[in-house]
XYZ file of C-alpha atoms in Angstrom:
767
model
C 0.000 0.000 0.000
C 1.735 3.173 -1.180
C 1.200 6.749 -0.035
C 2.412 10.075 -1.292
C 4.428 11.756 1.458
C 5.124 15.484 1.285
C 8.193 16.672 3.189
C 7.899 20.256 4.414
C 9.428 20.743 7.844
C 10.740 17.492 9.269
C 11.178 17.312 13.004
C 13.445 15.206 15.123
C 10.426 13.655 16.843
C 7.456 13.797 14.433
C 3.978 13.994 15.863
C 0.637 12.884 14.398
C -2.481 14.834 13.627
C -6.036 14.577 14.863
C -7.329 12.701 11.800
C -4.828 9.850 12.192
C -4.581 9.564 15.980
C -7.550 11.276 17.566
C -6.542 10.224 21.057
C -3.516 12.556 20.791
C -5.937 15.499 20.735
C -7.515 14.652 24.068
C -6.299 17.563 26.045
C -6.608 16.015 29.431
C -5.555 12.415 28.877
C -1.975 12.321 27.534
C -0.329 15.462 28.915
C 2.893 14.607 30.667
C 4.163 16.603 33.607
C 7.411 17.548 31.803
C 5.673 18.436 28.490
C 2.627 20.266 29.805
C 2.726 23.061 27.220
C 3.027 21.034 23.998
C -0.220 22.510 22.746
C 1.512 25.928 22.699
C 5.081 25.057 21.608
C 4.754 21.990 19.383
C 3.659 23.054 15.856
C 2.376 19.523 15.108
C 0.330 19.124 18.290
C -3.286 19.655 17.211
C -6.430 19.832 19.332
C -9.857 19.355 17.828
C -11.547 22.518 19.101
C -11.109 25.625 21.181
C -12.799 23.815 24.089
C -10.078 21.140 24.109
C -7.462 23.894 23.911
C -8.940 25.558 27.003
C -9.102 22.203 28.794
C -5.429 21.509 27.977
C -4.489 24.959 29.282
C -6.383 24.334 32.534
C -4.768 20.941 33.006
C -1.290 22.351 32.326
C -1.979 25.049 34.920
C -3.028 22.381 37.440
C 0.052 20.262 36.692
C 2.464 23.211 36.961
C 0.841 24.912 39.924
C 2.043 28.422 40.692
C 1.139 28.062 44.347
C 4.182 28.031 46.581
C 4.365 26.757 50.141
C 6.303 29.152 52.391
C 7.043 27.672 55.853
C 6.297 29.573 59.032
C 9.282 29.287 61.332
C 7.314 29.787 64.549
C 4.884 26.931 63.822
C 7.028 24.840 61.489
C 6.430 21.590 63.401
C 2.790 22.187 64.309
C -0.053 19.814 63.367
C -2.887 22.077 64.513
C -5.342 23.612 62.069
C -5.345 27.074 63.603
C -1.497 27.093 63.688
C -0.528 25.965 60.151
C 3.030 24.977 59.291
C 3.137 26.910 56.025
C 1.356 29.578 54.005
C 0.319 29.458 50.354
C 1.502 32.286 48.079
C 0.773 32.835 44.397
C 3.991 32.975 42.417
C 4.247 35.865 39.959
C 6.616 34.022 37.614
C 4.781 32.554 34.588
C 6.365 29.395 33.044
C 5.180 30.530 29.575
C 7.019 33.569 28.163
C 4.836 36.572 27.299
C 5.776 36.460 23.594
C 4.198 32.962 23.235
C 0.589 33.206 22.097
C -1.945 31.332 24.222
C -4.696 31.454 21.601
C -5.978 28.435 19.725
C -4.156 27.714 16.451
C -7.335 26.564 14.715
C -8.573 30.077 13.942
C -6.129 30.347 11.025
C -7.223 26.976 9.648
C -10.886 27.986 9.944
C -10.081 31.219 8.100
C -8.299 29.229 5.377
C -11.253 26.814 5.033
C -13.682 29.743 4.793
C -11.581 31.222 1.988
C -11.558 27.863 0.181
C -15.354 27.595 0.425
C -15.626 31.156 -0.876
C -13.525 30.229 -3.917
C -15.863 27.285 -4.651
C -19.001 29.479 -4.465
C -17.612 32.694 -5.991
C -15.560 32.186 -9.141
C -14.361 35.798 -9.172
C -12.632 35.422 -5.800
C -9.012 34.347 -6.013
C -7.339 32.447 -3.201
C -4.194 34.252 -2.058
C -1.072 32.213 -2.525
C 0.644 30.954 0.556
C 4.271 31.927 0.969
C 6.293 29.200 2.678
C 9.539 29.771 4.478
C 12.688 28.273 3.042
C 13.379 25.014 4.971
C 17.146 25.455 4.424
C 17.791 21.781 3.799
C 21.439 22.442 2.938
C 21.787 25.069 5.642
C 21.088 25.080 9.365
C 18.313 22.472 9.108
C 20.455 19.964 7.243
C 20.749 17.648 10.287
C 16.979 17.147 10.339
C 17.061 15.307 7.026
C 19.580 12.682 8.132
C 17.485 11.054 10.872
C 17.644 7.250 10.662
C 16.075 4.661 12.972
C 18.270 2.819 15.417
C 18.557 -0.842 14.400
C 19.865 -3.512 16.791
C 21.791 -5.137 13.940
C 22.848 -3.931 10.546
C 21.834 -5.888 7.474
C 22.254 -4.916 3.890
C 18.679 -4.829 2.572
C 17.227 -2.880 -0.310
C 15.162 0.135 0.656
C 11.418 -0.466 0.347
C 10.753 2.930 -1.234
C 8.950 3.635 -4.479
C 9.319 7.143 -5.845
C 6.257 8.630 -7.466
C 6.582 11.161 -10.227
C 4.618 14.262 -9.407
C 4.695 17.869 -10.479
C 5.787 20.281 -7.804
C 3.769 23.445 -7.532
C 5.781 26.667 -7.852
C 6.052 28.574 -4.600
C 7.423 32.027 -4.043
C 10.223 32.102 -1.511
C 11.609 35.171 0.197
C 14.999 36.385 -1.007
C 17.676 34.081 0.347
C 21.359 34.526 0.781
C 23.777 33.734 -2.021
C 25.814 31.395 0.115
C 23.674 28.341 -0.636
C 22.154 27.216 -3.877
C 18.358 27.309 -4.211
C 16.665 23.929 -3.969
C 13.042 22.919 -4.508
C 10.844 23.456 -1.440
C 8.999 20.141 -1.671
C 9.660 16.645 -2.829
C 6.994 13.967 -3.053
C 7.925 10.310 -2.629
C 5.870 7.136 -2.249
C 6.465 4.844 0.698
C 5.300 1.339 1.543
C 3.837 1.044 5.062
C 3.212 -2.034 7.197
C -0.145 -0.797 8.483
C -3.410 0.127 6.859
C -5.371 3.255 7.619
C -8.131 1.146 9.176
C -5.672 -0.148 11.785
C -4.990 3.276 13.229
C -8.191 5.162 12.422
C -10.585 4.867 15.353
C -13.527 6.909 14.061
C -14.237 6.680 10.305
C -14.851 9.858 8.411
C -18.492 10.767 7.755
C -18.896 13.231 4.853
C -21.500 15.944 4.799
C -24.677 15.404 2.832
C -27.553 17.416 1.351
C -31.133 16.075 1.314
C -33.331 16.892 -1.622
C -36.747 18.286 -1.008
C -39.718 15.915 -0.677
C -37.433 12.912 -0.196
C -36.430 11.033 2.933
C -33.663 8.516 2.141
C -33.795 5.264 4.042
C -30.117 5.617 4.909
C -30.849 8.653 7.101
C -32.875 6.450 9.447
C -29.548 4.921 10.503
C -28.016 8.269 11.486
C -28.210 7.302 15.162
C -25.766 4.432 14.578
C -22.144 5.426 15.082
C -18.850 3.636 15.000
C -18.626 1.361 17.992
C -22.357 1.769 18.716
C -24.085 -0.178 16.003
C -21.417 0.013 13.306
C -20.254 -2.239 11.780
C -23.757 -3.718 11.728
C -24.335 -7.145 13.237
C -27.272 -9.504 13.470
C -29.083 -7.359 16.051
C -28.740 -4.228 13.904
C -29.976 -6.101 10.825
C -33.038 -7.320 12.751
C -33.668 -3.776 13.977
C -33.470 -2.459 10.394
C -35.911 -5.159 9.219
C -38.338 -4.282 11.999
C -38.101 -0.602 11.093
C -38.892 -1.463 7.480
C -41.867 -3.589 8.516
C -43.096 -0.779 10.758
C -42.824 1.745 7.911
C -44.717 -0.641 5.635
C -47.359 -1.083 8.340
C -47.647 2.678 8.779
C -48.204 2.982 5.043
C -51.138 0.535 5.286
C -52.786 2.472 8.124
C -55.984 4.358 7.181
C -55.770 8.116 7.166
C -56.756 10.078 10.243
C -59.182 12.153 8.193
C -61.262 9.059 7.353
C -63.675 8.691 10.285
C -65.240 5.511 8.919
C -61.889 3.662 9.217
C -61.157 4.939 12.719
C -62.125 1.655 14.443
C -59.956 -0.341 12.032
C -57.041 2.003 12.674
C -57.470 1.582 16.439
C -57.536 -2.223 16.166
C -54.443 -2.241 13.970
C -52.599 0.058 16.403
C -53.642 -2.097 19.395
C -52.449 -5.209 17.611
C -49.119 -3.554 16.759
C -48.753 -2.374 20.346
C -49.301 -5.936 21.617
C -46.669 -7.225 19.192
C -44.212 -4.579 20.325
C -44.839 -5.429 23.977
C -44.391 -9.118 23.244
C -41.133 -8.386 21.414
C -40.001 -6.220 24.303
C -40.760 -9.032 26.768
C -38.747 -11.438 24.636
C -35.825 -9.023 24.617
C -36.068 -8.635 28.400
C -36.118 -12.419 28.822
C -33.084 -12.742 26.550
C -31.231 -10.088 28.542
C -32.142 -11.822 31.781
C -30.931 -15.158 30.427
C -27.685 -13.549 29.263
C -27.202 -11.960 32.680
C -27.924 -15.277 34.371
C -25.372 -16.984 32.142
C -22.812 -14.300 32.908
C -23.578 -14.608 36.622
C -23.240 -18.385 36.426
C -19.928 -18.049 34.616
C -18.650 -15.547 37.169
C -19.766 -17.756 40.047
C -18.163 -20.767 38.412
C -14.910 -18.901 37.846
C -14.965 -17.628 41.424
C -15.549 -21.132 42.748
C -12.771 -22.484 40.529
C -10.375 -19.775 41.680
C -11.350 -20.338 45.301
C -10.957 -24.085 44.926
C -7.604 -23.596 43.244
C -6.422 -21.281 46.022
C -7.689 -23.731 48.659
C -5.959 -26.618 46.902
C -2.726 -24.625 46.756
C -2.982 -23.842 50.461
C -3.788 -27.462 51.267
C -0.948 -28.753 49.095
C 1.502 -26.317 50.631
C 0.341 -27.218 54.125
C 0.423 -30.923 53.332
C 3.893 -30.720 51.808
C 5.126 -28.718 54.791
C 3.680 -31.232 57.240
C 5.062 -34.077 55.134
C 8.537 -32.533 55.175
C 8.309 -32.081 58.932
C 7.121 -35.659 59.306
C 9.950 -36.969 57.138
C 12.488 -34.918 59.080
C 11.136 -36.254 62.386
C 11.107 -39.814 61.045
C 14.695 -39.464 59.833
C 15.741 -38.056 63.195
C 13.952 -40.866 65.015
C 15.552 -43.414 62.681
C 19.029 -41.990 63.287
C 18.435 -41.972 67.037
C 17.123 -45.527 66.846
C 20.153 -46.725 64.887
C 22.582 -45.023 67.224
C 20.862 -46.416 70.351
C 20.695 -49.926 68.830
C 24.374 -49.698 67.978
C 25.171 -48.588 71.519
C 23.074 -51.418 73.005
C 24.761 -53.983 70.743
C 28.155 -52.667 71.764
C 27.217 -52.861 75.445
C 25.853 -56.393 75.115
C 29.062 -57.596 73.481
C 31.001 -56.769 76.594
C 28.566 -57.003 79.511
C 31.168 -57.836 82.130
C 33.342 -54.895 81.063
C 36.467 -56.941 80.387
C 39.231 -55.420 78.329
C 40.081 -57.461 75.260
C 43.094 -57.195 73.033
C 42.728 -56.619 69.339
C 42.529 -59.780 67.275
C 44.403 -58.779 64.134
C 43.838 -62.123 62.407
C 40.089 -61.863 62.920
C 40.001 -58.251 61.659
C 41.852 -59.089 58.454
C 39.868 -62.298 57.873
C 36.485 -60.465 58.216
C 35.860 -58.264 55.174
C 33.197 -56.288 57.126
C 35.670 -55.127 59.777
C 37.133 -51.661 60.231
C 40.251 -52.631 58.310
C 38.401 -53.017 54.996
C 35.416 -50.698 55.602
C 36.277 -47.998 58.151
C 33.435 -45.782 59.372
C 33.538 -42.047 58.789
C 32.018 -41.382 62.229
C 35.206 -42.851 63.706
C 37.327 -40.275 61.866
C 38.312 -42.245 58.761
C 37.316 -41.014 55.288
C 38.325 -43.612 52.693
C 37.133 -41.537 49.706
C 39.678 -38.768 50.275
C 42.001 -38.295 47.316
C 39.856 -40.703 45.329
C 40.838 -38.977 42.089
C 44.239 -40.616 42.392
C 42.642 -43.971 41.754
C 40.635 -42.907 38.694
C 41.517 -44.995 35.680
C 42.807 -42.788 32.866
C 42.600 -44.811 29.715
C 43.308 -43.639 26.191
C 40.522 -45.787 24.779
C 37.887 -44.360 27.106
C 38.834 -40.679 27.381
C 39.476 -39.769 23.709
C 37.392 -39.931 20.592
C 40.126 -41.633 18.571
C 40.481 -44.290 21.242
C 36.721 -44.913 21.227
C 36.746 -45.261 17.407
C 39.646 -47.717 17.599
C 37.931 -49.666 20.372
C 34.690 -49.755 18.376
C 36.511 -51.096 15.316
C 37.815 -54.011 17.397
C 34.315 -54.998 18.600
C 32.327 -57.705 16.708
C 29.327 -56.828 14.512
C 26.625 -58.173 16.821
C 27.619 -55.530 19.420
C 27.351 -52.468 17.149
C 24.531 -53.876 14.993
C 22.164 -55.772 17.271
C 19.657 -58.129 15.710
C 16.146 -57.647 17.025
C 13.989 -60.730 17.021
C 10.206 -60.502 17.074
C 8.782 -61.844 20.343
C 6.775 -65.021 20.072
C 3.193 -64.911 21.298
C 2.681 -66.399 24.705
C 0.907 -69.727 24.656
C -2.092 -69.526 27.001
C -3.896 -72.723 25.941
C -3.034 -76.336 26.470
C -2.836 -78.983 23.766
C -6.434 -79.982 24.525
C -7.621 -76.408 23.865
C -8.283 -75.316 27.456
C -7.066 -72.084 29.059
C -4.218 -72.355 31.487
C -4.743 -71.397 35.085
C -2.505 -68.275 34.862
C -4.258 -67.121 31.671
C -7.669 -67.671 33.268
C -6.659 -65.560 36.274
C -5.348 -62.804 33.981
C -8.590 -62.861 31.992
C -10.715 -62.592 35.147
C -8.564 -59.738 36.459
C -8.908 -57.899 33.115
C -12.708 -58.275 33.224
C -12.847 -56.975 36.810
C -10.590 -54.026 35.860
C -12.792 -53.206 32.863
C -15.951 -53.355 35.010
C -14.375 -51.027 37.582
C -13.334 -48.548 34.872
C -16.840 -48.622 33.342
C -18.395 -48.019 36.726
C -15.914 -45.208 37.444
C -16.357 -43.471 34.080
C -20.114 -43.950 33.975
C -21.897 -40.648 33.356
C -25.138 -40.078 35.177
C -27.953 -39.652 32.696
C -30.172 -36.669 33.100
C -33.574 -37.395 34.511
C -36.121 -37.457 31.700
C -39.209 -35.318 32.197
C -42.473 -37.245 32.624
C -44.492 -37.750 29.492
C -47.831 -36.965 31.075
C -48.998 -34.759 33.870
C -48.409 -35.890 37.398
C -50.523 -35.049 40.359
C -48.974 -32.327 42.453
C -49.581 -32.263 46.180
C -52.366 -29.922 47.137
C -50.964 -26.994 49.108
C -52.335 -26.254 52.510
C -55.260 -23.860 52.471
C -54.542 -20.312 53.454
C -55.551 -19.266 56.897
C -58.772 -17.289 57.042
C -58.311 -13.566 56.916
C -59.381 -11.944 60.166
C -62.266 -9.515 59.824
C -63.515 -6.768 62.048
C -67.094 -6.365 63.125
C -68.717 -3.283 61.682
C -70.431 -0.945 64.038
C -72.493 0.948 61.431
C -74.121 0.427 58.071
C -71.888 2.958 56.354
C -68.713 1.070 57.270
C -70.330 -2.176 56.126
C -71.225 -0.620 52.776
C -67.671 0.687 52.401
C -66.299 -2.775 53.160
C -68.616 -4.393 50.602
C -67.567 -1.831 48.007
C -63.889 -2.546 48.712
C -64.487 -6.312 48.474
C -66.306 -5.868 45.177
C -63.443 -3.702 43.861
C -60.949 -6.391 44.911
C -62.969 -9.015 43.071
C -63.003 -6.864 39.959
C -59.254 -6.310 40.125
C -58.555 -10.016 40.681
C -60.843 -10.962 37.818
C -59.147 -8.427 35.606
C -55.742 -9.839 36.567
C -56.876 -13.377 35.717
C -58.351 -12.131 32.457
C -55.087 -10.360 31.569
C -53.104 -13.486 32.397
C -55.397 -15.560 30.169
C -55.094 -12.980 27.417
C -51.273 -12.917 27.692
C -51.178 -16.720 27.577
C -53.422 -16.679 24.556
C -51.203 -14.058 22.841
C -48.049 -16.022 23.631
C -49.531 -19.210 22.145
C -51.384 -17.556 19.273
C -49.247 -19.306 16.664
C -49.908 -22.682 18.308
C -53.653 -22.008 18.306
C -53.541 -21.045 14.649
C -51.561 -24.189 13.851
C -54.123 -26.277 15.680
C -56.899 -24.573 13.770
C -55.177 -25.277 10.442
C -54.570 -28.932 11.344
C -58.111 -29.462 12.607
C -59.539 -30.291 9.203
C -56.734 -32.717 8.270
C -56.931 -35.058 11.291
C -59.610 -36.787 13.190
C -61.150 -35.258 16.253
C -59.763 -37.737 18.758
C -56.198 -37.511 17.477
C -56.418 -33.751 17.469
C -57.661 -33.705 21.039
C -54.896 -36.094 22.152
C -52.271 -34.047 20.355
C -53.569 -30.838 21.873
C -53.556 -32.406 25.322
C -50.031 -33.674 24.735
C -48.816 -30.263 23.631
C -50.517 -28.565 26.551
C -48.969 -31.135 28.893
C -45.495 -30.626 27.418
C -45.897 -26.860 27.579
C -46.966 -27.066 31.195
C -44.084 -29.363 31.996
C -41.662 -27.067 30.220
C -43.087 -24.056 32.025
C -42.961 -25.874 35.333
C -39.354 -26.910 34.721
C -38.441 -23.364 33.768
C -40.222 -22.028 36.829
C -38.518 -24.581 39.071
C -35.170 -23.721 37.502
C -35.688 -20.013 38.126
C -36.895 -20.663 41.659
C -33.858 -22.866 42.318
C -31.531 -20.159 40.984
C -33.187 -17.552 43.164
C -33.060 -19.885 46.171
C -29.391 -20.649 45.523
C -28.639 -16.957 45.247
C -30.598 -16.221 48.421
C -28.897 -19.131 50.189
C -25.520 -17.761 49.120
C -26.445 -14.295 50.385
C -27.778 -15.753 53.658
C -24.675 -17.902 54.064
C -22.460 -14.906 53.425
C -24.401 -12.807 55.929
C -24.358 -15.633 58.502
C -20.636 -16.204 57.906
C -19.928 -12.507 58.399
C -22.122 -12.461 61.526
C -20.483 -15.579 63.013
C -17.079 -14.252 62.105
C -17.898 -10.969 63.839
C -19.257 -12.801 66.900
C -16.239 -15.087 67.118
C -13.908 -12.113 66.804
C -15.890 -10.247 69.462
C -15.688 -13.294 71.748
C -11.940 -13.538 71.234
C -11.651 -9.796 71.798
C -13.628 -9.985 75.061
C -11.543 -12.924 76.249
C -8.345 -11.068 75.378
C -9.679 -7.939 77.055
C -10.471 -9.843 80.248
C -7.100 -11.557 80.178
C -5.351 -8.217 79.655
C -7.442 -6.718 82.495
C -6.336 -9.545 84.768
C -2.713 -8.958 83.742
C -3.180 -5.250 84.420
C -4.600 -5.958 87.874
C -1.698 -8.274 88.694
C 0.796 -5.728 87.363
C -0.896 -2.963 89.382
C -0.752 -5.072 92.531
C 2.905 -5.906 91.909
C 3.595 -2.235 91.222
C 1.970 -1.229 94.509
C 3.996 -3.829 96.416
C 7.178 -2.641 94.742
C 6.278 0.996 95.457
C 5.689 0.151 99.101
C 9.018 -1.686 99.313
C 10.743 1.154 97.506
C 9.149 3.749 99.821
C 10.380 1.765 102.858
C 13.857 1.519 101.405
C 13.740 5.216 100.545
C 12.769 6.187 104.094
C 15.569 4.043 105.535
C 17.969 5.615 103.066
C 16.807 9.104 104.014
C 17.221 8.269 107.708
C 20.703 6.931 107.042
C 21.555 10.052 105.035
C 20.366 12.296 107.870
C 22.525 10.339 110.323
C 25.527 10.595 108.042
C 24.904 14.343 107.691
C 24.842 14.795 111.439
C 28.003 12.728 111.833
C 29.633 14.712 109.045
C 28.669 17.976 110.693
C 30.155 16.856 114.002
C 33.316 15.637 112.288
C 33.567 18.950 110.431
C 33.270 20.811 113.724
C 36.068 18.707 115.203
C 38.161 19.292 112.093
C 37.585 23.040 112.375
C 38.659 23.035 115.999
C 41.741 20.952 115.207
C 42.572 23.212 112.294
C 42.265 26.322 114.463
C 44.534 24.783 117.088
C 46.927 23.644 114.393
C 47.017 27.143 112.922
C 47.576 28.648 116.352
C 50.518 26.287 116.847
C 51.926 27.203 113.458
C 51.555 30.929 114.176
C 53.148 30.575 117.572
C 56.004 28.554 116.084
C 56.545 31.101 113.343
C 56.476 33.949 115.919
C 58.961 32.050 118.047
C 61.195 31.367 115.061
C 61.104 34.977 113.898
C 61.708 36.202 117.464
C 64.532 33.739 117.775
C 66.079 34.867 114.529
C 65.746 38.530 115.458
C 67.140 37.761 118.900
C 70.050 35.885 117.363
C 70.740 38.780 115.028
C 70.599 41.257 117.925
C 72.602 38.890 120.063
C 75.227 38.551 117.390
C 75.445 42.326 117.142
C 75.561 42.655 120.871
C 78.057 39.766 121.008
C 80.317 41.552 118.599
C 80.085 44.691 120.666
C 80.525 42.723 123.888
C 83.425 40.815 122.322
C 85.088 44.071 121.459
C 84.444 45.421 124.947
C 85.410 42.063 126.471
C 88.594 41.937 124.485
C 89.400 45.465 125.672
C 88.417 44.657 129.247
C 90.203 41.286 129.062
C 93.289 43.032 128.073
C 92.838 45.330 131.077
C 91.249 43.055 133.748
C 92.799 41.127 136.573
C 92.256 37.579 137.924
C 89.654 38.669 140.431
C 87.619 40.461 137.848
C 87.493 37.325 135.626
C 86.227 35.113 138.451
C 83.516 37.635 139.198
C 82.397 37.603 135.545
C 82.150 33.783 135.496
C 79.962 33.773 138.590
C 77.579 36.332 137.098
C 77.297 34.334 133.834
C 76.406 31.097 135.683
C 73.746 32.853 137.708
C 72.180 34.611 134.672
C 72.020 31.544 132.284
C 71.461 28.267 134.227
C 68.893 29.348 136.825
C 66.418 31.022 134.339
C 66.571 28.004 132.053
C 65.533 25.619 134.819
C 62.698 27.958 135.799
C 61.434 28.002 132.184
C 61.351 24.181 132.026
C 59.258 23.941 135.234
C 56.772 26.551 133.904
C 56.322 24.626 130.588
C 55.572 21.355 132.447
C 52.889 23.068 134.524
C 51.201 24.510 131.396
C 51.276 21.104 129.582
C 49.634 19.309 132.532
C 46.874 21.919 132.694
C 46.128 21.597 128.935
C 46.031 17.735 129.104
C 43.152 17.871 131.594
C 41.062 20.128 129.370
C 41.670 17.948 126.239
C 40.624 14.737 128.037
C 37.427 16.424 129.263
C 36.561 17.624 125.693
C 37.135 14.115 124.255
C 34.865 12.505 126.853
C 32.047 15.015 126.151
C 32.228 14.525 122.322
C 32.248 10.692 122.446
C 29.332 10.485 124.879
C 27.200 12.831 122.704
C 27.888 10.939 119.407
C 27.178 7.513 120.968
C 23.813 8.712 122.326
C 22.861 10.227 118.950
C 23.728 6.983 117.052
C 21.689 4.824 119.465
C 18.743 7.227 119.183
C 18.818 7.175 115.329
C 18.959 3.376 115.263
C 15.916 3.038 117.537
C 13.959 5.607 115.444
C 14.787 3.735 112.161
C 13.574 0.421 113.575
C 10.324 2.027 114.702
C 9.784 3.610 111.175
C 10.366 0.272 109.448
C 7.849 -1.468 111.686
C 5.218 1.236 111.017
C 5.809 1.058 107.203
C 5.463 -2.734 107.178
C 2.176 -2.461 109.099
C 0.852 0.130 106.606
C 1.822 -2.090 103.634
C 0.002 -5.083 105.141
C -3.123 -2.968 105.660
C -3.033 -1.733 102.004
C -2.645 -5.270 100.636
C -5.581 -6.551 102.682
C -7.733 -3.634 101.462
C -6.790 -4.277 97.775
C -7.576 -8.001 98.085
C -10.957 -7.230 99.621
C -11.749 -4.761 96.824
C -10.725 -7.217 94.059
């Protein structure tokens, strides 16, 4: 199938038009989020109308929303409605530049079509020539004309292109540059496609038409049929067209409304046609109901099959899992059994527990001993390094060796002779069956009978040939009536009863009339056959037909009733299953709730006991901390007193040292002076003067020193008395405080234990 293709402005990614792919023009169905404005930018993207253009614009606006979420830093992590996390602001930046037109491109095409219609109606009007832009095939757009499809493999094949000779229309181009040579603006070629137009065209083209006056073509009666809704026409559409033709023919045979004498005939004909239409409508309704029932049956069957398949899969998986567990347990039991048996056998061999030496001769003479077949559970693996013992033969490992070995073999090995088996003799020479053959024959007959019984198909129950007596239903209970107090109410009741009788009679009459209309053809057939057969045969045949019709109707009614009952039973079963499921779940929930409540009560009781124990321990700890604080305070006081005394001693020692140093310095000075004076006096003094000086020195140095020592001893004895008294006072006070704290702690523990026992007894009584 060849087409003429006109190349004007090739694109890197060509698009398709509305006539070829109408679904591309659906503005709201194929717009991608990253190509939302193709209807504005893409020159080959075409929408069918201005309405679709507006819809595409709205959808592009919704896809590329200009609303921006600006977070509020104070309530950034809030989930409350009246304290939102962010605010919505309308962004002023438009994704479409202002120089891009947002109008529909179809206005120009409509203007061009209007001009073309004007040229067809007015011969004096001349269509202005269209000026096309130079495509610049050899210039900047040269790369567009070298697009080739990507092929997974390259194969030298001739191009399937047929060039068609056509005359190119002359077009006026704007003045171009002299750099490039002028080339024709269009070139028409014929291509061979793999698809037909019918494969891609979803809605066939319907041309416009003009109806002549005083004529109604029959084809216009099918204007309501569209592609996909009646076209292409099937059996139902053909039947509808035939009925429409019959109705038009019947309308042509109707008497005119102006003829009053034929008014009754017209009414009868219209009533008859109305009955036929109602009967046809009932048939259509019955057909639709049967189709729906079939569809429902098929859906139910498929659902049951799927459910059965799922159940079988679950059962098979469960069975296989249980079987694997069973096999694993059996294997474990078997291994345990073997090991215990082996241990028992080993124990029985040496009951007395005597130690026996190894009998080497017996081990090597018994081929089942550990020498020939050591056990791997004893630490010996005889198959280690088994590849060392593999036979490597040239005749078995190479193809040449196999060929040489095959050539050495005799012919009966490579070319075996097949002999036909002889039939088994099952009879004796006297012609009787052997006992084995008789048993085989009997077994074959029994097997055949079992297969026949297994594959036997139950025959459907045949309907009875004649009518059978149905059980008489129980009479309806009498309707309760009220006693009338006045004549007016009695008259009203009688009128209502009479009206009910009329309505019931009318219903029975309508039912009889409908039955008569349904079996009108049968009645006419009986009337036509009445003159050809005898009266008795006709009566029997009529009775037979009536009986069969009643049986068929009864079977149909029973079938419908059974379907309805099955459906109702399914609905009731589903409702009951849901109700029982809900009740069972509620029961489980209540049981779980009670169990959890019991656990909560036990946990609460345990928590209270632990809190009581913890409070007792906390009170003891607080008491101990208070005692330690008091002891620490007393120790700190003692430390302060010792520190003060220590500091006093240090100060006194430093004062004594400084005084001693100053005294030594003064004494040295005075000694120097005295030495000078003494040396002068010594040079001048006599013997008597020296003895006098020695006596004065002894009196001034020895006697004061002894007095100082006695004074220091007196002071030390006085201080020792005061220190002993202070130590006795401190120790007596601390011992009394410790004994008092211990007695108070024991009393607090006893009171806490009594309170805990009272709380536990109260909780048990409450529970």
